[in-house]
């Protein structure tokens, strides 16, 4: 087919696409083959293209696109596929970002670890405003940078060459042999990175990993804008100019009980990355040459775990310290022990923790936690040790006020953040946010600097979605909790041998009302290995029964805080994907929404119990 046929076909796809492609962060969770997730969507749409099929029904039946959580979603995948076709590239060589700087940082990170030089050329004058000095100082990346009028001024260099340009013509990317990475930027939308040449193929997975952990793909609404201009060959511009940014800031301040500036990233991990790099920057300025210790639970959400270790891998002064928090380990005593050790070393302690914990939904003794975090400690020389910063992931309970005046964590430096793809947006976008208490407010400036440097701020459309969804968030949390509590009670009565991890009634009365629980099913066997094997099979049997019998509501996914339905997962193979094997939990995790057929879920669970 000709290039004209490609644009014609994509126009038909846009005319007939499922609404979920634009309005949700996930599509067809019931057709998600994790092993083929990087390629299956593209392979299937390629077949439709060759056959000339673009009906809504055919598009609706396409499998989930690569990395659905981080928005490697259908529209961004179609965009990458179309641009690759137009430029005779493999689809994997085209990677779009919501950020204009993260594709450059992705290449710089890979070259730092490979000890390889990089020369950045840019003709996009917006990059005059990029703080390249901070990138060198804080991130430790080694590169040279030059402004040029056009690509003909690029010289041959040792190492990698990145060329950054504003481009309105999708068929005229200047992929000369001396350009290794071509970054095409689009005002207020993001960028598209083209990996040029066989010699740079090894970078692709590393660049995709940066998009997965530290940024996001071009968002659905912005992908649609670029695709519409792609098929019409017009210059690209954002169609959504008005933003509810100030309204959303006020809403988050009200929800969290804070008064300082709230920051919003393109995803929860985008915000977490800005927090981590902002704190590294602050430590470099105020605690020069001191070791920086990020204290992280080894079994926490895999994205958090992986990102923290990725930051440490790029900075010899940063180290990850494991924080046992679940099961036989108590978060408070673990933090106390670790902070005492770090104090004696005169290092800088930053703690990242989830409350309630994931996946076992445990809440520490908050009074004791406050005591441990505010306790004065001394270095080995008898000097006053640096007090910790507590970085609280409260995605599971975004309605609980930890930070306001007089609240439980108001007297120790604390930053709280939440993933926006959960309750804040009800699954309609991924934008996350963070706030600080008064003790930690001075750190917000550095966090904002790195959020801006990475160009990872929430998009205009994401702000508008949050403005629509945040006002109802607390009510949705309460209703979802009621459904979850009722379902937990039912399971306790129906299958009393199972071990359920869920907040107690006492904690719920204090305001901890998550709508997620974990389920350790009863097992049998002569040896521990046999018991573990049996339990893992039973986990899948339960989940498969639920999603088969209730396909319109029950999904096999890690989602939480959605507007409707029920979501099932096994943390060890999903949220803990990058966690060390010994720290994984092969249990079932379920999350319920405020809107589902609870009686039907009870009925199907009863069928499962009857089959045991």
GROMACS .gro file of N, CA, C and O in nm, residues 270-337:
model
  272
  270UNK      N    1   0.564   0.978   3.739
  270UNK     CA    2   0.625   1.105   3.697
  270UNK      C    3   0.645   1.196   3.819
  270UNK      O    4   0.748   1.261   3.833
  271UNK      N    5   0.544   1.199   3.904
  271UNK     CA    6   0.554   1.279   4.027
  271UNK      C    7   0.660   1.221   4.119
  271UNK      O    8   0.742   1.293   4.177
  272UNK      N    9   0.661   1.089   4.135
  272UNK     CA   10   0.759   1.026   4.221
  272UNK      C   11   0.902   1.055   4.173
  272UNK      O   12   0.991   1.080   4.253
  273UNK      N   13   0.921   1.053   4.041
  273UNK     CA   14   1.054   1.081   3.984
  273UNK      C   15   1.097   1.224   4.015
  273UNK      O   16   1.211   1.250   4.052
  274UNK      N   17   1.002   1.318   4.003
  274UNK     CA   18   1.033   1.458   4.035
  274UNK      C   19   1.068   1.472   4.183
  274UNK      O   20   1.159   1.547   4.220
  275UNK      N   21   0.995   1.399   4.269
  275UNK     CA   22   1.025   1.402   4.413
  275UNK      C   23   1.166   1.351   4.439
  275UNK      O   24   1.247   1.415   4.508
  276UNK      N   25   1.198   1.236   4.381
  276UNK     CA   26   1.329   1.175   4.406
  276UNK      C   27   1.443   1.265   4.356
  276UNK      O   28   1.539   1.291   4.428
  277UNK      N   29   1.430   1.316   4.233
  277UNK     CA   30   1.538   1.399   4.178
  277UNK      C   31   1.544   1.535   4.247
  277UNK      O   32   1.652   1.591   4.265
  278UNK      N   33   1.427   1.587   4.290
  278UNK     CA   34   1.428   1.712   4.365
  278UNK      C   35   1.500   1.697   4.498
  278UNK      O   36   1.575   1.785   4.541
  279UNK      N   37   1.480   1.582   4.566
  279UNK     CA   38   1.546   1.558   4.693
  279UNK      C   39   1.696   1.532   4.675
  279UNK      O   40   1.777   1.573   4.757
  280UNK      N   41   1.732   1.462   4.568
  280UNK     CA   42   1.875   1.444   4.537
  280UNK      C   43   1.941   1.580   4.516
  280UNK      O   44   2.050   1.608   4.567
  281UNK      N   45   1.873   1.667   4.440
  281UNK     CA   46   1.924   1.802   4.414
  281UNK      C   47   1.940   1.880   4.544
  281UNK      O   48   2.044   1.944   4.568
  282UNK      N   49   1.839   1.875   4.630
  282UNK     CA   50   1.845   1.945   4.758
  282UNK      C   51   1.960   1.893   4.843
  282UNK      O   52   2.032   1.972   4.907
  283UNK      N   53   1.979   1.763   4.845
  283UNK     CA   54   2.088   1.704   4.924
  283UNK      C   55   2.224   1.747   4.869
  283UNK      O   56   2.317   1.775   4.945
  284UNK      N   57   2.236   1.753   4.736
  284UNK     CA   58   2.362   1.796   4.677
  284UNK      C   59   2.397   1.938   4.716
  284UNK      O   60   2.515   1.970   4.738
  285UNK      N   61   2.296   2.023   4.729
  285UNK     CA   62   2.321   2.162   4.764
  285UNK      C   63   2.343   2.183   4.913
  285UNK      O   64   2.430   2.261   4.954
  286UNK      N   65   2.266   2.113   4.997
  286UNK     CA   66   2.267   2.141   5.140
  286UNK      C   67   2.347   2.041   5.224
  286UNK      O   68   2.379   2.070   5.339
  287UNK      N   69   2.375   1.925   5.166
  287UNK     CA   70   2.452   1.823   5.240
  287UNK      C   71   2.560   1.767   5.148
  287UNK      O   72   2.567   1.648   5.122
  288UNK      N   73   2.643   1.855   5.100
  288UNK     CA   74   2.741   1.823   4.996
  288UNK      C   75   2.824   1.700   5.032
  288UNK      O   76   2.877   1.691   5.143
  289UNK      N   77   2.830   1.607   4.937
  289UNK     CA   78   2.913   1.485   4.945
  289UNK      C   79   2.862   1.382   5.046
  289UNK      O   80   2.926   1.277   5.063
  290UNK      N   81   2.752   1.411   5.116
  290UNK     CA   82   2.699   1.309   5.208
  290UNK      C   83   2.622   1.202   5.129
  290UNK      O   84   2.561   1.231   5.026
  291UNK      N   85   2.626   1.081   5.178
  291UNK     CA   86   2.554   0.971   5.113
  291UNK      C   87   2.404   0.993   5.125
  291UNK      O   88   2.354   1.039   5.229
  292UNK      N   89   2.332   0.961   5.020
  292UNK     CA   90   2.187   0.974   5.016
  292UNK      C   91   2.128   0.834   5.020
  292UNK      O   92   2.161   0.748   4.938
  293UNK      N   93   2.040   0.808   5.116
  293UNK     CA   94   1.980   0.676   5.134
  293UNK      C   95   1.829   0.683   5.110
  293UNK      O   96   1.756   0.749   5.186
  294UNK      N   97   1.781   0.617   5.005
  294UNK     CA   98   1.637   0.602   4.983
  294UNK      C   99   1.596   0.469   5.046
  294UNK      O  100   1.644   0.363   5.007
  295UNK      N  101   1.507   0.478   5.143
  295UNK     CA  102   1.463   0.361   5.219
  295UNK      C  103   1.329   0.316   5.161
  295UNK      O  104   1.229   0.388   5.168
  296UNK      N  105   1.328   0.195   5.101
  296UNK     CA  106   1.213   0.153   5.021
  296UNK      C  107   1.174   0.009   5.056
  296UNK      O  108   1.260  -0.078   5.061
  297UNK      N  109   1.045  -0.018   5.080
  297UNK     CA  110   1.002  -0.157   5.103
  297UNK      C  111   1.033  -0.244   4.981
  297UNK      O  112   1.000  -0.206   4.868
  298UNK      N  113   1.096  -0.359   4.999
  298UNK     CA  114   1.134  -0.442   4.884
  298UNK      C  115   1.014  -0.503   4.813
  298UNK      O  116   1.025  -0.544   4.698
  299UNK      N  117   0.898  -0.508   4.879
  299UNK     CA  118   0.780  -0.568   4.816
  299UNK      C  119   0.673  -0.465   4.783
  299UNK      O  120   0.557  -0.499   4.761
  300UNK      N  121   0.709  -0.336   4.780
  300UNK     CA  122   0.611  -0.234   4.747
  300UNK      C  123   0.581  -0.238   4.597
  300UNK      O  124   0.638  -0.319   4.522
  301UNK      N  125   0.496  -0.149   4.551
  301UNK     CA  126   0.459  -0.141   4.410
  301UNK      C  127   0.585  -0.147   4.323
  301UNK      O  128   0.681  -0.073   4.347
  302UNK      N  129   0.585  -0.234   4.222
  302UNK     CA  130   0.704  -0.258   4.142
  302UNK      C  131   0.758  -0.135   4.074
  302UNK      O  132   0.879  -0.120   4.057
  303UNK      N  133   0.671  -0.043   4.030
  303UNK     CA  134   0.718   0.079   3.965
  303UNK      C  135   0.800   0.164   4.059
  303UNK      O  136   0.903   0.220   4.023
  304UNK      N  137   0.755   0.175   4.184
  304UNK     CA  138   0.829   0.249   4.286
  304UNK      C  139   0.963   0.183   4.312
  304UNK      O  140   1.068   0.248   4.315
  305UNK      N  141   0.960   0.053   4.332
  305UNK     CA  142   1.081  -0.023   4.362
  305UNK      C  143   1.182  -0.009   4.249
  305UNK      O  144   1.301   0.019   4.271
  306UNK      N  145   1.136  -0.029   4.127
  306UNK     CA  146   1.224  -0.024   4.010
  306UNK      C  147   1.279   0.116   3.989
  306UNK      O  148   1.400   0.135   3.967
  307UNK      N  149   1.193   0.217   3.996
  307UNK     CA  150   1.239   0.354   3.973
  307UNK      C  151   1.344   0.395   4.074
  307UNK      O  152   1.444   0.458   4.039
  308UNK      N  153   1.321   0.363   4.202
  308UNK     CA  154   1.417   0.400   4.305
  308UNK      C  155   1.555   0.341   4.275
  308UNK      O  156   1.659   0.408   4.287
  309UNK      N  157   1.557   0.215   4.235
  309UNK     CA  158   1.684   0.150   4.204
  309UNK      C  159   1.746   0.205   4.076
  309UNK      O  160   1.869   0.208   4.061
  310UNK      N  161   1.664   0.250   3.984
  310UNK     CA  162   1.714   0.311   3.861
  310UNK      C  163   1.781   0.445   3.891
  310UNK      O  164   1.882   0.480   3.830
  311UNK      N  165   1.724   0.522   3.984
  311UNK     CA  166   1.786   0.648   4.025
  311UNK      C  167   1.922   0.620   4.091
  311UNK      O  168   2.023   0.685   4.061
  312UNK      N  169   1.924   0.521   4.179
  312UNK     CA  170   2.050   0.487   4.247
  312UNK      C  171   2.156   0.439   4.150
  312UNK      O  172   2.275   0.466   4.168
  313UNK      N  173   2.115   0.368   4.046
  313UNK     CA  174   2.212   0.315   3.948
  313UNK      C  175   2.285   0.426   3.874
  313UNK      O  176   2.396   0.404   3.822
  314UNK      N  177   2.226   0.545   3.869
  314UNK     CA  178   2.286   0.656   3.794
  314UNK      C  179   2.365   0.751   3.882
  314UNK      O  180   2.422   0.849   3.831
  315UNK      N  181   2.369   0.728   4.012
  315UNK     CA  182   2.435   0.823   4.104
  315UNK      C  183   2.509   0.745   4.210
  315UNK      O  184   2.447   0.680   4.294
  316UNK      N  185   2.640   0.751   4.209
  316UNK     CA  186   2.721   0.672   4.304
  316UNK      C  187   2.699   0.715   4.447
  316UNK      O  188   2.735   0.642   4.540
  317UNK      N  189   2.639   0.831   4.468
  317UNK     CA  190   2.616   0.881   4.603
  317UNK      C  191   2.480   0.840   4.659
  317UNK      O  192   2.446   0.872   4.772
  318UNK      N  193   2.398   0.769   4.577
  318UNK     CA  194   2.264   0.729   4.617
  318UNK      C  195   2.260   0.578   4.636
  318UNK      O  196   2.309   0.502   4.552
  319UNK      N  197   2.200   0.536   4.747
  319UNK     CA  198   2.189   0.393   4.776
  319UNK      C  199   2.047   0.360   4.819
  319UNK      O  200   1.980   0.442   4.883
  320UNK      N  201   2.000   0.240   4.784
  320UNK     CA  202   1.868   0.193   4.826
  320UNK      C  203   1.886   0.103   4.949
  320UNK      O  204   1.970   0.013   4.951
  321UNK      N  205   1.805   0.130   5.051
  321UNK     CA  206   1.805   0.049   5.174
  321UNK      C  207   1.668  -0.019   5.184
  321UNK      O  208   1.565   0.048   5.179
  322UNK      N  209   1.667  -0.150   5.197
  322UNK     CA  210   1.540  -0.223   5.207
  322UNK      C  211   1.469  -0.194   5.339
  322UNK      O  212   1.532  -0.193   5.445
  323UNK      N  213   1.338  -0.172   5.330
  323UNK     CA  214   1.255  -0.144   5.447
  323UNK      C  215   1.147  -0.252   5.459
  323UNK      O  216   1.043  -0.245   5.392
  324UNK      N  217   1.167  -0.353   5.543
  324UNK     CA  218   1.062  -0.457   5.561
  324UNK      C  219   0.940  -0.398   5.631
  324UNK      O  220   0.953  -0.335   5.736
  325UNK      N  221   0.822  -0.416   5.573
  325UNK     CA  222   0.702  -0.353   5.630
  325UNK      C  223   0.585  -0.449   5.648
  325UNK      O  224   0.488  -0.415   5.716
  326UNK      N  225   0.588  -0.567   5.588
  326UNK     CA  226   0.469  -0.652   5.586
  326UNK      C  227   0.490  -0.781   5.662
  326UNK      O  228   0.603  -0.822   5.691
  327UNK      N  229   0.379  -0.848   5.690
  327UNK     CA  230   0.385  -0.981   5.751
  327UNK      C  231   0.444  -0.976   5.891
  327UNK      O  232   0.388  -0.914   5.981
  328UNK      N  233   0.560  -1.042   5.908
  328UNK     CA  234   0.625  -1.047   6.039
  328UNK      C  235   0.705  -0.922   6.070
  328UNK      O  236   0.764  -0.910   6.178
  329UNK      N  237   0.711  -0.830   5.974
  329UNK     CA  238   0.790  -0.708   5.992
  329UNK      C  239   0.697  -0.590   6.020
  329UNK      O  240   0.597  -0.570   5.952
  330UNK      N  241   0.734  -0.510   6.116
  330UNK     CA  242   0.656  -0.392   6.152
  330UNK      C  243   0.724  -0.268   6.094
  330UNK      O  244   0.844  -0.245   6.114
  331UNK      N  245   0.648  -0.185   6.022
  331UNK     CA  246   0.705  -0.069   5.956
  331UNK      C  247   0.776   0.024   6.053
  331UNK      O  248   0.886   0.074   6.027
  332UNK      N  249   0.714   0.047   6.168
  332UNK     CA  250   0.769   0.143   6.264
  332UNK      C  251   0.904   0.097   6.318
  332UNK      O  252   1.002   0.173   6.319
  333UNK      N  253   0.912  -0.028   6.364
  333UNK     CA  254   1.038  -0.077   6.419
  333UNK      C  255   1.145  -0.085   6.311
  333UNK      O  256   1.264  -0.061   6.338
  334UNK      N  257   1.105  -0.119   6.188
  334UNK     CA  258   1.201  -0.124   6.078
  334UNK      C  259   1.258   0.014   6.049
  334UNK      O  260   1.379   0.032   6.031
  335UNK      N  261   1.169   0.115   6.046
  335UNK     CA  262   1.215   0.253   6.020
  335UNK      C  263   1.308   0.299   6.133
  335UNK      O  264   1.413   0.360   6.108
  336UNK      N  265   1.270   0.271   6.257
  336UNK     CA  266   1.352   0.312   6.371
  336UNK      C  267   1.493   0.255   6.361
  336UNK      O  268   1.593   0.325   6.378
  337UNK      N  269   1.501   0.126   6.335
  337UNK     CA  270   1.631   0.059   6.326
  337UNK      C  271   1.715   0.117   6.213
  337UNK      O  272   1.834   0.147   6.231
   0.00000   0.00000   0.00000
